[in-house]
Coordinates of N, CA and C in Angstrom, one line a residue:
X1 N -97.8 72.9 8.8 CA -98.9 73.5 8.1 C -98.5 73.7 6.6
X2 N -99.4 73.7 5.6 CA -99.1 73.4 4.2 C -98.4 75.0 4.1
X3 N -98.8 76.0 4.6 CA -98.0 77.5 4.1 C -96.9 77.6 5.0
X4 N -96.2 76.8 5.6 CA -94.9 76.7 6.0 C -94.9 77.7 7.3
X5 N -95.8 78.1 7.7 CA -96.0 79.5 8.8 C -96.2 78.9 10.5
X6 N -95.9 79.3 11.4 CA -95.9 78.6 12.3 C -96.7 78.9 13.3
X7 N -97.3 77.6 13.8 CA -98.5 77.7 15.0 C -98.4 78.1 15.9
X8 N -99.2 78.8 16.3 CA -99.4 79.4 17.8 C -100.1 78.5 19.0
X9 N -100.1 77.8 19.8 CA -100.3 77.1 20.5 C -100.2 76.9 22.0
X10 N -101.2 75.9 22.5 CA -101.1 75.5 23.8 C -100.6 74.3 23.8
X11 N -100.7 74.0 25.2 CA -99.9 72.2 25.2 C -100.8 71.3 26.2
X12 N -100.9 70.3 26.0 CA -101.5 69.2 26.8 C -100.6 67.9 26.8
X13 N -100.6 67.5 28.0 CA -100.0 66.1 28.1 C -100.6 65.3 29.0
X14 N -100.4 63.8 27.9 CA -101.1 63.3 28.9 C -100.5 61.4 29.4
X15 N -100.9 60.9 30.7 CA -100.2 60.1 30.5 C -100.6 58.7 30.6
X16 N -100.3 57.6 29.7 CA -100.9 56.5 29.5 C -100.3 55.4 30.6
X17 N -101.7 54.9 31.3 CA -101.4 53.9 32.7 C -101.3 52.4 31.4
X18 N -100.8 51.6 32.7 CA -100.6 50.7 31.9 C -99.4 50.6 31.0
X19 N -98.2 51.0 31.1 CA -97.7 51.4 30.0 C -96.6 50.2 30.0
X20 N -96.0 49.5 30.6 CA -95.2 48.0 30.6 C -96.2 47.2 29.5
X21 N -97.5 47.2 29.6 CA -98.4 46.1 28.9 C -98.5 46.4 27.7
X22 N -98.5 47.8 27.5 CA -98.7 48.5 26.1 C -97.4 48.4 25.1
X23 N -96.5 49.0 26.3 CA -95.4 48.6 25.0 C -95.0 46.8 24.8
X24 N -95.1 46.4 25.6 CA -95.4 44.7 25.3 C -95.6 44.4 23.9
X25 N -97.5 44.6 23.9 CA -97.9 44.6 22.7 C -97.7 44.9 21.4
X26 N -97.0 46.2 21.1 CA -96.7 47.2 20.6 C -95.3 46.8 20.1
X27 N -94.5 46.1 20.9 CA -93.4 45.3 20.3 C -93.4 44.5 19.6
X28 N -93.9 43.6 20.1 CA -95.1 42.6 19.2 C -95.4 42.4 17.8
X29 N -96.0 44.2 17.5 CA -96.7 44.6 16.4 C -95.9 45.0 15.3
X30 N -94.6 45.6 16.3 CA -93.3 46.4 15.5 C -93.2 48.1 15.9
X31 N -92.5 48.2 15.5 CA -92.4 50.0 15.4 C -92.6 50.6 15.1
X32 N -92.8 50.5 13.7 CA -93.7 50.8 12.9 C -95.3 51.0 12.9
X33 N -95.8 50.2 13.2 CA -97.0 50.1 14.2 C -97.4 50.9 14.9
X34 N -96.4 51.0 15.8 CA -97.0 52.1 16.7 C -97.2 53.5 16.5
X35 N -95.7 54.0 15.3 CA -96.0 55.1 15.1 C -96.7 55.6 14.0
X36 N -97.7 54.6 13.4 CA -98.7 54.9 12.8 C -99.3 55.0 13.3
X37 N -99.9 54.5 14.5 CA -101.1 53.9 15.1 C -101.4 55.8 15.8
X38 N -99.7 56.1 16.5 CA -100.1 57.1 17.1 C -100.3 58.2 16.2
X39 N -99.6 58.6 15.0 CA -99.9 59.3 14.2 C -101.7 59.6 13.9
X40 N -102.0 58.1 13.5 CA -103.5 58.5 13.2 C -104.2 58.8 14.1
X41 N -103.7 58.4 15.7 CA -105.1 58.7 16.6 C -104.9 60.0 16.9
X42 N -103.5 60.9 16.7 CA -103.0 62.2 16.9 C -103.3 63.1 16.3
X43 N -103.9 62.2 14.8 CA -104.7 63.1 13.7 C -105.7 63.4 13.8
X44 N -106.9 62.3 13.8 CA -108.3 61.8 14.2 C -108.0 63.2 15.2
X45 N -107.7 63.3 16.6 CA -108.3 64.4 17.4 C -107.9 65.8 17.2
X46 N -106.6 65.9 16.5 CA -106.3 67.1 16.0 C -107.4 67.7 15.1
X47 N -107.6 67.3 14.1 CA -109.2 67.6 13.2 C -110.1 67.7 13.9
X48 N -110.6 66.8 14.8 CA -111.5 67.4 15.7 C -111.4 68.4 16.4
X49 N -110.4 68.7 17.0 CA -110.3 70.3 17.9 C -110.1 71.2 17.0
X50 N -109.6 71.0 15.2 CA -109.7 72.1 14.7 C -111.2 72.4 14.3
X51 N -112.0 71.7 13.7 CA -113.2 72.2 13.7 C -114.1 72.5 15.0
X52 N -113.7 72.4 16.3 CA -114.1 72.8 17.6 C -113.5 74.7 17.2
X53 N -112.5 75.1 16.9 CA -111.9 76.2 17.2 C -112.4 77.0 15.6
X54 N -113.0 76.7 14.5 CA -112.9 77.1 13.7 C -114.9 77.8 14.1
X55 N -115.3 76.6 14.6 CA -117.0 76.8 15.0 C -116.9 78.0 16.0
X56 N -115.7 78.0 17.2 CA -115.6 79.2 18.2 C -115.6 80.6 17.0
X57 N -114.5 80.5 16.2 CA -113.9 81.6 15.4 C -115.6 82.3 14.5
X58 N -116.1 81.4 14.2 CA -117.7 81.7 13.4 C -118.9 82.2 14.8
X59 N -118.9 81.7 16.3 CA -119.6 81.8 16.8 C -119.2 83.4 17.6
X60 N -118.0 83.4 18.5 CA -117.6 84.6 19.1 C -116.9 85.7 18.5
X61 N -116.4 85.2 17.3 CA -116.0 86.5 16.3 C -117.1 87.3 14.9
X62 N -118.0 86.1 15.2 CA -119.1 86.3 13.6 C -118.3 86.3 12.6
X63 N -117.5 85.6 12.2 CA -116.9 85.7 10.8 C -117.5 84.3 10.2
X64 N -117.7 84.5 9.0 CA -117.8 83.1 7.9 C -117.0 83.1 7.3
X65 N -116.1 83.6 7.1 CA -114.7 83.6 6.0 C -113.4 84.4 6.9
X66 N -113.0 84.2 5.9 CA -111.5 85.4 6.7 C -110.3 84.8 6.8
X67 N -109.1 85.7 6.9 CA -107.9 85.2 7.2 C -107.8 84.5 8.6
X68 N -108.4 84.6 9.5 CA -108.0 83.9 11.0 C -108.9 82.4 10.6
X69 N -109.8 82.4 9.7 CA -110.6 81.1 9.7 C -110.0 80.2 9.3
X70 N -109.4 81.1 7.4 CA -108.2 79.7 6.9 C -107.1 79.6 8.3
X71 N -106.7 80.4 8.8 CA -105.5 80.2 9.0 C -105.1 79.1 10.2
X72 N -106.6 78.2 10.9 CA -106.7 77.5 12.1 C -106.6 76.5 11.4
X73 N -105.5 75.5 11.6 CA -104.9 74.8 11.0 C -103.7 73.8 11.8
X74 N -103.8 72.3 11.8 CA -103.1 71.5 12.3 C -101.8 70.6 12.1
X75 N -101.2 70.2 12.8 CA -99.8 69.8 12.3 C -99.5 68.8 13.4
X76 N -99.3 67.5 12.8 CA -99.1 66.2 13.3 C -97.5 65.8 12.9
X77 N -96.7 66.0 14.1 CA -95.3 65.7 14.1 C -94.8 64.4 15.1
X78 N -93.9 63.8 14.2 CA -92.9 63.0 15.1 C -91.9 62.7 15.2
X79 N -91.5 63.0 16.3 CA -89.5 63.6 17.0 C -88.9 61.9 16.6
X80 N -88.1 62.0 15.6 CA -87.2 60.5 15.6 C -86.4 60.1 16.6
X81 N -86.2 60.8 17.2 CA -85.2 60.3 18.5 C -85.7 59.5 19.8
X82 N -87.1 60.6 19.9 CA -88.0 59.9 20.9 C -88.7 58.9 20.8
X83 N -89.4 59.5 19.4 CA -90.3 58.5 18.6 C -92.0 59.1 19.1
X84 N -92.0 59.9 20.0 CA -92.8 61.2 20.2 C -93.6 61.4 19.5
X85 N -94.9 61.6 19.4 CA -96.0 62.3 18.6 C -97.0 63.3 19.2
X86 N -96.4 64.5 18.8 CA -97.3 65.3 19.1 C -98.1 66.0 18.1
X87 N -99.7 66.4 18.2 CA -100.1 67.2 17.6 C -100.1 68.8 17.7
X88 N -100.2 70.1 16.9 CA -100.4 71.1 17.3 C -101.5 72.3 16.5
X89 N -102.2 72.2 17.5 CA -103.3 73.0 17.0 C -103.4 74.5 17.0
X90 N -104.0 75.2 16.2 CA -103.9 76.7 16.7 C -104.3 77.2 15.0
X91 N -103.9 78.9 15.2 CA -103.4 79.9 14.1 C -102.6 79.8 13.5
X92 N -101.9 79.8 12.0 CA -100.7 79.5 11.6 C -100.7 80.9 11.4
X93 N -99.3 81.2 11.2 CA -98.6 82.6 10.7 C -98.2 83.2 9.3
X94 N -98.5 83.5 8.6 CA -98.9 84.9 9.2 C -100.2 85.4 8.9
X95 N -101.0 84.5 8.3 CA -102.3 84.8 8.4 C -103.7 84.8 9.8
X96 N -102.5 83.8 10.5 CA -103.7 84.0 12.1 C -102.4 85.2 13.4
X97 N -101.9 86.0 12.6 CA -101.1 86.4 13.9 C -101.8 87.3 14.1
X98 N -103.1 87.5 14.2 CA -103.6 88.6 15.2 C -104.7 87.9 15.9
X99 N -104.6 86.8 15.3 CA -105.2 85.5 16.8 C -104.9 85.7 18.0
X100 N -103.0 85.9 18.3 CA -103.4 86.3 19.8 C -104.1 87.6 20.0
X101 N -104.3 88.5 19.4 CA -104.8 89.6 20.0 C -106.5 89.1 20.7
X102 N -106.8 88.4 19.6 CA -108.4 87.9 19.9 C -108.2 87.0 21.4
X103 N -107.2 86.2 21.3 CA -107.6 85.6 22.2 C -106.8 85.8 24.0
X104 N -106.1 86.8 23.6 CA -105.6 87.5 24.9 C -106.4 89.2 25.5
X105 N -106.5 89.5 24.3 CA -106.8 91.1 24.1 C -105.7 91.9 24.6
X106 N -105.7 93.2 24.8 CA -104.5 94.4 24.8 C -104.7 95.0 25.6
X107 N -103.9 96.1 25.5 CA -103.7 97.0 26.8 C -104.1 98.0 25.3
X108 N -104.5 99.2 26.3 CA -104.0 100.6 25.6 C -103.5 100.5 24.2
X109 N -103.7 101.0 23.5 CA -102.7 101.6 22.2 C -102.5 102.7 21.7
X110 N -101.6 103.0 21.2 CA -101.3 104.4 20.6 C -101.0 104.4 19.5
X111 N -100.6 105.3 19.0 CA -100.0 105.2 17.5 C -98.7 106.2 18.1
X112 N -97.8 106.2 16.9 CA -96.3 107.0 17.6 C -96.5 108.3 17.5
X113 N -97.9 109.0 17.2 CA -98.1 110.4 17.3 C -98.5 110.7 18.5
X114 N -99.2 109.6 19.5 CA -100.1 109.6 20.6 C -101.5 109.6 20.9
X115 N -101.9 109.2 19.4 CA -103.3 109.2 19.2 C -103.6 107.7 19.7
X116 N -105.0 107.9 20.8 CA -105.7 106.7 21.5 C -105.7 105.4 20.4
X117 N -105.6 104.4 20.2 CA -106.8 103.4 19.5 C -107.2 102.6 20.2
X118 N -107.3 102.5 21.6 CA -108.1 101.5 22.6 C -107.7 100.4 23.1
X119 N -108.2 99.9 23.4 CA -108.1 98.4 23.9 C -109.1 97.4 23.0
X120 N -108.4 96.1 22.7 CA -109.0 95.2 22.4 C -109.6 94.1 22.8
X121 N -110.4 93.8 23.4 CA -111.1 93.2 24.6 C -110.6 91.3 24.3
X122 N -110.3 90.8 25.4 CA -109.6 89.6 24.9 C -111.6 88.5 24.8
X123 N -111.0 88.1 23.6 CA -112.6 87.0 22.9 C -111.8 86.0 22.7
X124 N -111.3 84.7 24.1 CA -110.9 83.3 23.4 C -111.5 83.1 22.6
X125 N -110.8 82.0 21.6 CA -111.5 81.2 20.6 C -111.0 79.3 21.1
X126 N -109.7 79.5 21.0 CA -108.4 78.5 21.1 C -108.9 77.8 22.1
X127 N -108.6 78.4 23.3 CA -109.0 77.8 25.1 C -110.0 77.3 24.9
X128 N -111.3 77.9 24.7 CA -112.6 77.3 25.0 C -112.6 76.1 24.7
X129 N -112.4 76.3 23.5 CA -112.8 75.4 22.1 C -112.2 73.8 22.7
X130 N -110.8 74.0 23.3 CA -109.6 72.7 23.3 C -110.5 72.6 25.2
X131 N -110.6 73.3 25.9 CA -111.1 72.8 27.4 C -113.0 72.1 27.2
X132 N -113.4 72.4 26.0 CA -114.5 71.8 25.8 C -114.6 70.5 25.2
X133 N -113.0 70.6 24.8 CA -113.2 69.1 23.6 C -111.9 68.3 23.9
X134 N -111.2 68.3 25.3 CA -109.9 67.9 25.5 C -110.5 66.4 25.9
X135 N -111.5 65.9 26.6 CA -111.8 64.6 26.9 C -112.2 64.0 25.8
X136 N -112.9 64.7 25.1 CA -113.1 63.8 23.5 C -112.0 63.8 22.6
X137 N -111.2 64.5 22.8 CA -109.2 64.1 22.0 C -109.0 63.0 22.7
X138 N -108.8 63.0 24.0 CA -108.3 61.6 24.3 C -109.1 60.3 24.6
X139 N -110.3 60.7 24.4 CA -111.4 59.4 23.7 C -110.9 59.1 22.3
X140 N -110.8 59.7 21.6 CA -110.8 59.8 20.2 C -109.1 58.9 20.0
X141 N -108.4 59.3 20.6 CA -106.6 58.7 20.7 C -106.8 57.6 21.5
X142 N -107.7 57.4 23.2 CA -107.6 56.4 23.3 C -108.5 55.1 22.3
X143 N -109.3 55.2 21.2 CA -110.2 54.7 20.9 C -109.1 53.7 19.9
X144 N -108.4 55.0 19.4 CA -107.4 54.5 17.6 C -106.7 53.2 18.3
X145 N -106.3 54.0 19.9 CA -104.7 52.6 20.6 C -105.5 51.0 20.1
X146 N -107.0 51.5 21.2 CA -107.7 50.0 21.4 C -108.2 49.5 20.2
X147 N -108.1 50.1 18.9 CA -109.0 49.6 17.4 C -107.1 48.4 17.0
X148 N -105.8 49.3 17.5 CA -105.2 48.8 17.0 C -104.8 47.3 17.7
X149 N -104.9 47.7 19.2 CA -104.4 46.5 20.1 C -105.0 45.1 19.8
X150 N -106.7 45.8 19.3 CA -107.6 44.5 19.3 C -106.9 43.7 17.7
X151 N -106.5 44.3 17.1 CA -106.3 43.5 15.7 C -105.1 42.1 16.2
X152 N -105.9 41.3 15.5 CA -104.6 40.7 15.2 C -103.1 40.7 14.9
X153 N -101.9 39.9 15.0 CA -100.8 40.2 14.9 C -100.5 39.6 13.7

């Protein structure tokens, strides 16, 4: 994330059949190739589930602005060793760290005098948002593979 702060996150994995034929191709194309190919389809859905989670953040929080709104924000990485690409979506820190409280909620609180302040009732934003739109991420990734397989070499 551009403010160097780090995401708070879930994980999904998922796994591609076919995969002797794929990397075939993909050899083919180069290496390069691929990890473009996967970069952008990793991107393409990442953007998409971040405006899924920013529409939760405006619908079940009522905010139009705010620190937790900038702070839902994406990050497309790739491990050189593996050659791995993973995206990660969520809250960056430290302007979404009271994201988890929203999306877990609390127990009890006190203050160190012993004065009550409540409980915070947990209001996902994150979950919904990514279990509403996880088939359309990997439409969206499987779509980038097949735009790239169909090109010529």
């Amino acid at each position: 994330d551009p403010g160097g702060g780090r995401l708070m996150a879930d994980s999904v994995t998922f796994t591609l059949s076919g995969r002797e034929a794929f990397d075939r191709v993909l050899a083919q194309k180069g290496r390069n190739v691929a990890k473009r190919t996967a970069r952008r389809a990793i991107t393409k859905a990442s953007r998409m589930l971040v405006r899924a989670i920013k529409a939760n953040v405006r619908i079940v929080l009522k905010e139009k602005t705010g620190s937790l709104l900038r702070s839902i924000k994406m990050r497309v990485r790739t491990f050189a060793a593996s050659g791995n690409t993973i995206g990660i979506v969520g809250a960056a820190r430290p302007e979404g760290s009271h994201a988890v409280f929203h999306e877990f909620g609390t127990g009890p609180r006190k203050t160190k005098k012993g004065y009550s302040r409540g409980a915070v009732p947990a209001r996902p934003i994150v979950r919904p948002a990514f279990d509403a739109n996880k088939d359309e991420a990997l439409r969206i990734i499987a779509e980038e593979i097949r735009k790239e397989l169909a090109r010529p070499t």
